Amino acid sequence: MTSSPRAMTSAPATTPGPAAVLFDMDGTLLDSEKLWDIAMYELSLQLGRPLTDEVRQATLGNSAHGALSKLFAHTGTEPTPAAFAEAESWVVARVAGLFREDLPWLPGARDTLALVVDSGLPSALVTNTVRSLTEIALDTIGRNFFTVTVCGDEVVNPKPAPDPYLRAAALLGVDPRDCLAVEDSPTGASAAEAAGCAVLVVPSAAEVEATAARTFTESLVGISLADLHAARGVTRREARTTTGF
């Protein structure tokens, strides 16, 4: 089943709000996947084969190792530790340069972050992007929007494993089952749901399957605090029914 946007509706007064809001970065807050596109397509050509849209979509939201594994399989590159290290170093350097040139916001993202901060809710940035690149991105986003930040190279198992979201919740001192994650990719949505979070899914180049724990919205434009309460409250009740929480 593929995603179909669910209209956001105001939450009833009794609906509990999230204990914290946990945001993905690339493709959720920042229109940066197109910058990763440049680096991934260039690297694929260097490895001897043009990258297809299908393979690129499969890498969205992946850790560096996960994305490179798929790229190596596509190009027939032997996945040796040295080859991984060289490819990752090249990609990080290329994307760092692109991030410094221009790193645009996605519609409604900045206003949604400001809404969460103004409401007094704790927030986290939870990304598979490595810390060195995340720090460059934070120069654009603003560190003031986040209580904590968790990067893909700071956990043993990055997304789609739940580790990044579990770490963010632990750092915030909240139960992940009481949190709302905002994600755009199948990888990220799976990670957040596996951690026990309700998930608000925004559009992505890769389709995200609908599950009981996921609410879909057309964009972050015009998102209200009531919408965040509804996404957490509705999916939380449904998740309990299907998972036993």
PDB file of C-alpha atoms in Angstrom:
ATOM      1  CA  MET A   1       0.000   0.000   0.000  1.00  0.00           C
ATOM      2  CA  THR A   2       1.358   3.424  -0.881  1.00  0.00           C
ATOM      3  CA  SER A   3       0.777   6.673   0.885  1.00  0.00           C
ATOM      4  CA  SER A   4      -2.357   8.719   0.446  1.00  0.00           C
ATOM      5  CA  PRO A   5      -2.478  12.079   2.241  1.00  0.00           C
ATOM      6  CA  ARG A   6      -4.804  12.166   5.214  1.00  0.00           C
ATOM      7  CA  ALA A   7      -6.383  15.537   5.861  1.00  0.00           C
ATOM      8  CA  MET A   8      -5.070  17.160   9.019  1.00  0.00           C
ATOM      9  CA  THR A   9      -7.864  17.974  11.425  1.00  0.00           C
ATOM     10  CA  SER A  10      -7.907  19.795  14.725  1.00  0.00           C
ATOM     11  CA  ALA A  11      -7.429  17.552  17.736  1.00  0.00           C
ATOM     12  CA  PRO A  12     -10.129  17.231  20.382  1.00  0.00           C
ATOM     13  CA  ALA A  13      -9.361  19.083  23.588  1.00  0.00           C
ATOM     14  CA  THR A  14      -8.746  15.767  25.363  1.00  0.00           C
ATOM     15  CA  THR A  15      -6.166  14.516  22.868  1.00  0.00           C
ATOM     16  CA  PRO A  16      -2.755  14.363  24.575  1.00  0.00           C
ATOM     17  CA  GLY A  17       0.011  16.230  22.812  1.00  0.00           C
ATOM     18  CA  PRO A  18       3.415  14.779  22.059  1.00  0.00           C
ATOM     19  CA  ALA A  19       6.036  14.777  24.808  1.00  0.00           C
ATOM     20  CA  ALA A  20       8.526  15.892  22.138  1.00  0.00           C
ATOM     21  CA  VAL A  21       8.711  16.365  18.380  1.00  0.00           C
ATOM     22  CA  LEU A  22      11.574  14.627  16.574  1.00  0.00           C
ATOM     23  CA  PHE A  23      12.487  15.937  13.115  1.00  0.00           C
ATOM     24  CA  ASP A  24      14.317  14.278  10.254  1.00  0.00           C
ATOM     25  CA  MET A  25      16.456  16.691   8.228  1.00  0.00           C
ATOM     26  CA  ASP A  26      17.089  15.881   4.530  1.00  0.00           C
ATOM     27  CA  GLY A  27      13.852  15.928   2.564  1.00  0.00           C
ATOM     28  CA  THR A  28      11.817  16.857   5.656  1.00  0.00           C
ATOM     29  CA  LEU A  29      13.144  20.231   6.773  1.00  0.00           C
ATOM     30  CA  LEU A  30      15.608  20.988   3.999  1.00  0.00           C
ATOM     31  CA  ASP A  31      15.281  20.537   0.248  1.00  0.00           C
ATOM     32  CA  SER A  32      18.692  18.885   0.309  1.00  0.00           C
ATOM     33  CA  GLU A  33      17.981  15.530  -1.323  1.00  0.00           C
ATOM     34  CA  LYS A  34      18.579  17.173  -4.705  1.00  0.00           C
ATOM     35  CA  LEU A  35      22.080  18.070  -3.497  1.00  0.00           C
ATOM     36  CA  TRP A  36      22.669  14.472  -2.459  1.00  0.00           C
ATOM     37  CA  ASP A  37      21.375  13.552  -5.947  1.00  0.00           C
ATOM     38  CA  ILE A  38      24.257  15.456  -7.519  1.00  0.00           C
ATOM     39  CA  ALA A  39      26.872  13.679  -5.426  1.00  0.00           C
ATOM     40  CA  MET A  40      25.338  10.222  -5.815  1.00  0.00           C
ATOM     41  CA  TYR A  41      24.909  10.506  -9.590  1.00  0.00           C
ATOM     42  CA  GLU A  42      28.475  11.773  -9.963  1.00  0.00           C
ATOM     43  CA  LEU A  43      29.888   8.987  -7.808  1.00  0.00           C
ATOM     44  CA  SER A  44      27.942   6.353  -9.705  1.00  0.00           C
ATOM     45  CA  LEU A  45      29.433   7.584 -12.962  1.00  0.00           C
ATOM     46  CA  GLN A  46      32.902   7.482 -11.423  1.00  0.00           C
ATOM     47  CA  LEU A  47      32.238   3.861 -10.470  1.00  0.00           C
ATOM     48  CA  GLY A  48      31.352   3.049 -14.057  1.00  0.00           C
ATOM     49  CA  ARG A  49      27.572   3.067 -14.375  1.00  0.00           C
ATOM     50  CA  PRO A  50      24.918   5.804 -14.478  1.00  0.00           C
ATOM     51  CA  LEU A  51      22.639   5.818 -11.454  1.00  0.00           C
ATOM     52  CA  THR A  52      18.985   4.989 -12.113  1.00  0.00           C
ATOM     53  CA  ASP A  53      16.122   6.831 -10.465  1.00  0.00           C
ATOM     54  CA  GLU A  54      14.976   3.544  -8.928  1.00  0.00           C
ATOM     55  CA  VAL A  55      18.295   2.918  -7.184  1.00  0.00           C
ATOM     56  CA  ARG A  56      18.538   6.537  -6.065  1.00  0.00           C
ATOM     57  CA  GLN A  57      15.072   6.393  -4.519  1.00  0.00           C
ATOM     58  CA  ALA A  58      16.047   3.205  -2.694  1.00  0.00           C
ATOM     59  CA  THR A  59      18.918   5.108  -1.037  1.00  0.00           C
ATOM     60  CA  LEU A  60      16.772   7.973   0.281  1.00  0.00           C
ATOM     61  CA  GLY A  61      17.039   8.322   4.042  1.00  0.00           C
ATOM     62  CA  ASN A  62      19.747   5.652   4.236  1.00  0.00           C
ATOM     63  CA  SER A  63      22.922   5.859   6.261  1.00  0.00           C
ATOM     64  CA  ALA A  64      26.110   6.463   4.274  1.00  0.00           C
ATOM     65  CA  HIS A  65      26.985   2.774   4.471  1.00  0.00           C
ATOM     66  CA  GLY A  66      23.486   1.716   3.443  1.00  0.00           C
ATOM     67  CA  ALA A  67      23.365   4.075   0.470  1.00  0.00           C
ATOM     68  CA  LEU A  68      26.853   3.132  -0.687  1.00  0.00           C
ATOM     69  CA  SER A  69      26.081  -0.576  -0.381  1.00  0.00           C
ATOM     70  CA  LYS A  70      23.213  -0.137  -2.842  1.00  0.00           C
ATOM     71  CA  LEU A  71      25.346   2.016  -5.117  1.00  0.00           C
ATOM     72  CA  PHE A  72      28.186  -0.521  -5.082  1.00  0.00           C
ATOM     73  CA  ALA A  73      25.747  -3.335  -5.922  1.00  0.00           C
ATOM     74  CA  HIS A  74      24.355  -1.239  -8.783  1.00  0.00           C
ATOM     75  CA  THR A  75      27.796  -0.497 -10.243  1.00  0.00           C
ATOM     76  CA  GLY A  76      29.367  -3.872  -9.505  1.00  0.00           C
ATOM     77  CA  THR A  77      31.971  -2.304  -7.222  1.00  0.00           C
ATOM     78  CA  GLU A  78      33.637  -4.646  -4.749  1.00  0.00           C
ATOM     79  CA  PRO A  79      32.493  -3.518  -1.271  1.00  0.00           C
ATOM     80  CA  THR A  80      35.871  -3.546   0.452  1.00  0.00           C
ATOM     81  CA  PRO A  81      36.483  -1.411   3.551  1.00  0.00           C
ATOM     82  CA  ALA A  82      38.931   0.710   1.565  1.00  0.00           C
ATOM     83  CA  ALA A  83      36.402   1.277  -1.227  1.00  0.00           C
ATOM     84  CA  PHE A  84      33.701   2.269   1.274  1.00  0.00           C
ATOM     85  CA  ALA A  85      36.052   4.669   3.058  1.00  0.00           C
ATOM     86  CA  GLU A  86      37.159   6.323  -0.183  1.00  0.00           C
ATOM     87  CA  ALA A  87      33.606   6.668  -1.529  1.00  0.00           C
ATOM     88  CA  GLU A  88      32.220   8.019   1.728  1.00  0.00           C
ATOM     89  CA  SER A  89      35.030  10.545   2.041  1.00  0.00           C
ATOM     90  CA  TRP A  90      34.386  11.755  -1.515  1.00  0.00           C
ATOM     91  CA  VAL A  91      30.609  12.028  -1.020  1.00  0.00           C
ATOM     92  CA  VAL A  92      30.915  13.879   2.294  1.00  0.00           C
ATOM     93  CA  ALA A  93      33.347  16.378   0.794  1.00  0.00           C
ATOM     94  CA  ARG A  94      31.158  16.904  -2.290  1.00  0.00           C
ATOM     95  CA  VAL A  95      27.961  17.364  -0.276  1.00  0.00           C
ATOM     96  CA  ALA A  96      29.709  19.667   2.192  1.00  0.00           C
ATOM     97  CA  GLY A  97      30.586  21.978  -0.682  1.00  0.00           C
ATOM     98  CA  LEU A  98      27.031  21.873  -2.007  1.00  0.00           C
ATOM     99  CA  PHE A  99      25.592  22.537   1.461  1.00  0.00           C
ATOM    100  CA  ARG A 100      27.775  25.618   1.809  1.00  0.00           C
ATOM    101  CA  GLU A 101      26.665  26.964  -1.582  1.00  0.00           C
ATOM    102  CA  ASP A 102      22.918  26.740  -1.053  1.00  0.00           C
ATOM    103  CA  LEU A 103      20.728  24.827   1.368  1.00  0.00           C
ATOM    104  CA  PRO A 104      17.057  25.713   0.865  1.00  0.00           C
ATOM    105  CA  TRP A 105      14.223  25.134   3.313  1.00  0.00           C
ATOM    106  CA  LEU A 106      11.220  23.029   2.386  1.00  0.00           C
ATOM    107  CA  PRO A 107       7.873  24.884   2.516  1.00  0.00           C
ATOM    108  CA  GLY A 108       6.512  25.326   6.020  1.00  0.00           C
ATOM    109  CA  ALA A 109       9.471  23.679   7.739  1.00  0.00           C
ATOM    110  CA  ARG A 110      10.888  26.738   9.472  1.00  0.00           C
ATOM    111  CA  ASP A 111       7.452  27.834  10.677  1.00  0.00           C
ATOM    112  CA  THR A 112       6.792  24.352  12.068  1.00  0.00           C
ATOM    113  CA  LEU A 113      10.067  24.388  13.989  1.00  0.00           C
ATOM    114  CA  ALA A 114       9.246  27.819  15.371  1.00  0.00           C
ATOM    115  CA  LEU A 115       5.777  26.598  16.360  1.00  0.00           C
ATOM    116  CA  VAL A 116       7.253  23.709  18.345  1.00  0.00           C
ATOM    117  CA  VAL A 117       9.812  25.915  20.091  1.00  0.00           C
ATOM    118  CA  ASP A 118       7.238  28.599  20.907  1.00  0.00           C
ATOM    119  CA  SER A 119       4.918  25.951  22.363  1.00  0.00           C
ATOM    120  CA  GLY A 120       7.628  24.908  24.822  1.00  0.00           C
ATOM    121  CA  LEU A 121       7.832  21.348  23.493  1.00  0.00           C
ATOM    122  CA  PRO A 122      11.269  19.677  23.481  1.00  0.00           C
ATOM    123  CA  SER A 123      12.516  18.925  19.990  1.00  0.00           C
ATOM    124  CA  ALA A 124      15.266  16.874  18.392  1.00  0.00           C
ATOM    125  CA  LEU A 125      16.957  16.653  15.032  1.00  0.00           C
ATOM    126  CA  VAL A 126      17.296  12.960  14.168  1.00  0.00           C
ATOM    127  CA  THR A 127      19.195  12.380  10.935  1.00  0.00           C
ATOM    128  CA  ASN A 128      21.199   9.666   9.202  1.00  0.00           C
ATOM    129  CA  THR A 129      23.518  12.383   7.923  1.00  0.00           C
ATOM    130  CA  VAL A 130      26.953  12.370   9.556  1.00  0.00           C
ATOM    131  CA  ARG A 131      27.784  14.952  12.209  1.00  0.00           C
ATOM    132  CA  SER A 132      30.244  16.938  10.071  1.00  0.00           C
ATOM    133  CA  LEU A 133      27.590  17.628   7.419  1.00  0.00           C
ATOM    134  CA  THR A 134      24.837  18.155   9.981  1.00  0.00           C
ATOM    135  CA  GLU A 135      26.879  20.906  11.609  1.00  0.00           C
ATOM    136  CA  ILE A 136      27.047  22.715   8.253  1.00  0.00           C
ATOM    137  CA  ALA A 137      23.290  22.309   7.840  1.00  0.00           C
ATOM    138  CA  LEU A 138      22.654  23.617  11.361  1.00  0.00           C
ATOM    139  CA  ASP A 139      24.279  26.896  10.321  1.00  0.00           C
ATOM    140  CA  THR A 140      21.263  27.278   8.016  1.00  0.00           C
ATOM    141  CA  ILE A 141      18.553  25.684  10.151  1.00  0.00           C
ATOM    142  CA  GLY A 142      19.536  27.212  13.485  1.00  0.00           C
ATOM    143  CA  ARG A 143      20.679  25.261  16.531  1.00  0.00           C
ATOM    144  CA  ASN A 144      18.146  27.107  18.685  1.00  0.00           C
ATOM    145  CA  PHE A 145      15.348  24.984  17.247  1.00  0.00           C
ATOM    146  CA  PHE A 146      16.597  21.752  18.818  1.00  0.00           C
ATOM    147  CA  THR A 147      17.039  20.581  22.380  1.00  0.00           C
ATOM    148  CA  VAL A 148      19.257  17.719  21.152  1.00  0.00           C
ATOM    149  CA  THR A 149      20.616  16.459  17.830  1.00  0.00           C
ATOM    150  CA  VAL A 150      21.419  12.870  16.847  1.00  0.00           C
ATOM    151  CA  CYS A 151      23.388  11.935  13.723  1.00  0.00           C
ATOM    152  CA  GLY A 152      23.794   8.688  11.821  1.00  0.00           C
ATOM    153  CA  ASP A 153      27.424   8.229  12.804  1.00  0.00           C
ATOM    154  CA  GLU A 154      26.575   8.540  16.523  1.00  0.00           C
ATOM    155  CA  VAL A 155      24.599   5.302  16.846  1.00  0.00           C
ATOM    156  CA  VAL A 156      25.563   1.681  16.261  1.00  0.00           C
ATOM    157  CA  ASN A 157      22.639   1.075  13.907  1.00  0.00           C
ATOM    158  CA  PRO A 158      21.300   4.060  11.928  1.00  0.00           C
ATOM    159  CA  LYS A 159      17.859   4.281  10.313  1.00  0.00           C
ATOM    160  CA  PRO A 160      15.913   2.092   9.439  1.00  0.00           C
ATOM    161  CA  ALA A 161      16.889   0.733  12.870  1.00  0.00           C
ATOM    162  CA  PRO A 162      15.156   2.536  15.751  1.00  0.00           C
ATOM    163  CA  ASP A 163      18.465   3.477  17.436  1.00  0.00           C
ATOM    164  CA  PRO A 164      18.584   7.173  16.409  1.00  0.00           C
ATOM    165  CA  TYR A 165      15.054   7.803  17.671  1.00  0.00           C
ATOM    166  CA  LEU A 166      15.617   5.801  20.837  1.00  0.00           C
ATOM    167  CA  ARG A 167      18.764   7.823  21.514  1.00  0.00           C
ATOM    168  CA  ALA A 168      16.984  11.140  20.926  1.00  0.00           C
ATOM    169  CA  ALA A 169      14.157  10.192  23.283  1.00  0.00           C
ATOM    170  CA  ALA A 170      16.643   9.035  25.925  1.00  0.00           C
ATOM    171  CA  LEU A 171      18.580  12.306  25.688  1.00  0.00           C
ATOM    172  CA  LEU A 172      15.321  14.214  26.103  1.00  0.00           C
ATOM    173  CA  GLY A 173      14.219  11.997  28.985  1.00  0.00           C
ATOM    174  CA  VAL A 174      10.910  11.041  27.352  1.00  0.00           C
ATOM    175  CA  ASP A 175       9.241   7.807  26.278  1.00  0.00           C
ATOM    176  CA  PRO A 176       9.555   7.431  22.481  1.00  0.00           C
ATOM    177  CA  ARG A 177       5.979   6.124  22.445  1.00  0.00           C
ATOM    178  CA  ASP A 178       4.892   9.583  23.579  1.00  0.00           C
ATOM    179  CA  CYS A 179       6.792  11.347  20.783  1.00  0.00           C
ATOM    180  CA  LEU A 180       5.853  12.481  17.296  1.00  0.00           C
ATOM    181  CA  ALA A 181       8.453  11.989  14.552  1.00  0.00           C
ATOM    182  CA  VAL A 182       8.304  14.033  11.343  1.00  0.00           C
ATOM    183  CA  GLU A 183       9.726  12.068   8.413  1.00  0.00           C
ATOM    184  CA  ASP A 184       9.691  11.892   4.626  1.00  0.00           C
ATOM    185  CA  SER A 185      11.267   8.546   3.663  1.00  0.00           C
ATOM    186  CA  PRO A 186      10.373   4.868   4.057  1.00  0.00           C
ATOM    187  CA  THR A 187      13.653   4.371   5.925  1.00  0.00           C
ATOM    188  CA  GLY A 188      12.985   7.158   8.398  1.00  0.00           C
ATOM    189  CA  ALA A 189       9.338   6.303   8.926  1.00  0.00           C
ATOM    190  CA  SER A 190      10.268   2.680   9.647  1.00  0.00           C
ATOM    191  CA  ALA A 191      12.936   3.760  12.138  1.00  0.00           C
ATOM    192  CA  ALA A 192      10.585   6.087  14.007  1.00  0.00           C
ATOM    193  CA  GLU A 193       7.763   3.569  14.100  1.00  0.00           C
ATOM    194  CA  ALA A 194      10.112   0.799  15.267  1.00  0.00           C
ATOM    195  CA  ALA A 195      11.115   3.071  18.160  1.00  0.00           C
ATOM    196  CA  GLY A 196       7.456   3.407  19.103  1.00  0.00           C
ATOM    197  CA  CYS A 197       6.871   6.945  17.813  1.00  0.00           C
ATOM    198  CA  ALA A 198       3.818   8.185  16.000  1.00  0.00           C
ATOM    199  CA  VAL A 199       4.908   9.492  12.595  1.00  0.00           C
ATOM    200  CA  LEU A 200       3.818  12.496  10.563  1.00  0.00           C
ATOM    201  CA  VAL A 201       4.883  11.844   6.969  1.00  0.00           C
ATOM    202  CA  VAL A 202       5.518  14.641   4.486  1.00  0.00           C
ATOM    203  CA  PRO A 203       5.883  14.010   0.723  1.00  0.00           C
ATOM    204  CA  SER A 204       9.075  12.481  -0.609  1.00  0.00           C
ATOM    205  CA  ALA A 205      10.477  11.243  -3.901  1.00  0.00           C
ATOM    206  CA  ALA A 206      10.065   7.743  -2.446  1.00  0.00           C
ATOM    207  CA  GLU A 207       6.581   6.580  -1.513  1.00  0.00           C
ATOM    208  CA  VAL A 208       5.954   5.691   2.115  1.00  0.00           C
ATOM    209  CA  GLU A 209       3.573   2.870   2.975  1.00  0.00           C
ATOM    210  CA  ALA A 210       0.553   3.682   5.096  1.00  0.00           C
ATOM    211  CA  THR A 211       0.394   2.051   8.537  1.00  0.00           C
ATOM    212  CA  ALA A 212      -1.665   2.627  11.656  1.00  0.00           C
ATOM    213  CA  ALA A 213       1.106   4.692  13.249  1.00  0.00           C
ATOM    214  CA  ARG A 214       1.508   7.099  10.305  1.00  0.00           C
ATOM    215  CA  THR A 215      -0.421  10.225   9.384  1.00  0.00           C
ATOM    216  CA  PHE A 216       0.210  11.828   6.005  1.00  0.00           C
ATOM    217  CA  THR A 217       0.159  15.524   5.181  1.00  0.00           C
ATOM    218  CA  GLU A 218       0.669  17.279   1.859  1.00  0.00           C
ATOM    219  CA  SER A 219       3.339  19.579   3.325  1.00  0.00           C
ATOM    220  CA  LEU A 220       4.328  21.352   6.525  1.00  0.00           C
ATOM    221  CA  VAL A 221       2.726  24.581   5.311  1.00  0.00           C
ATOM    222  CA  GLY A 222       0.091  25.733   7.774  1.00  0.00           C
ATOM    223  CA  ILE A 223       0.685  22.934  10.296  1.00  0.00           C
ATOM    224  CA  SER A 224      -0.785  23.897  13.680  1.00  0.00           C
ATOM    225  CA  LEU A 225      -0.137  22.694  17.201  1.00  0.00           C
ATOM    226  CA  ALA A 226      -3.548  21.008  17.062  1.00  0.00           C
ATOM    227  CA  ASP A 227      -2.398  19.115  13.955  1.00  0.00           C
ATOM    228  CA  LEU A 228       0.665  17.839  15.822  1.00  0.00           C
ATOM    229  CA  HIS A 229      -1.532  16.791  18.741  1.00  0.00           C
ATOM    230  CA  ALA A 230      -3.881  14.996  16.359  1.00  0.00           C
ATOM    231  CA  ALA A 231      -1.072  13.178  14.556  1.00  0.00           C
ATOM    232  CA  ARG A 232       0.414  11.967  17.809  1.00  0.00           C
ATOM    233  CA  GLY A 233      -2.911  11.202  19.489  1.00  0.00           C
ATOM    234  CA  VAL A 234      -4.655   9.425  16.636  1.00  0.00           C
ATOM    235  CA  THR A 235      -1.699   7.301  15.624  1.00  0.00           C
ATOM    236  CA  ARG A 236      -0.840   6.544  19.245  1.00  0.00           C
ATOM    237  CA  ARG A 237      -4.275   5.050  19.883  1.00  0.00           C
ATOM    238  CA  GLU A 238      -4.165   3.054  16.632  1.00  0.00           C
ATOM    239  CA  ALA A 239      -0.635   1.847  17.325  1.00  0.00           C
ATOM    240  CA  ARG A 240      -1.722   0.512  20.690  1.00  0.00           C
ATOM    241  CA  THR A 241      -4.483  -1.463  19.021  1.00  0.00           C
ATOM    242  CA  THR A 242      -2.155  -3.068  16.483  1.00  0.00           C
ATOM    243  CA  THR A 243       1.021  -3.558  18.524  1.00  0.00           C
ATOM    244  CA  GLY A 244      -0.161  -4.071  22.061  1.00  0.00           C
ATOM    245  CA  PHE A 245       1.372  -0.889  23.479  1.00  0.00           C
TER     246      PHE A 245
END
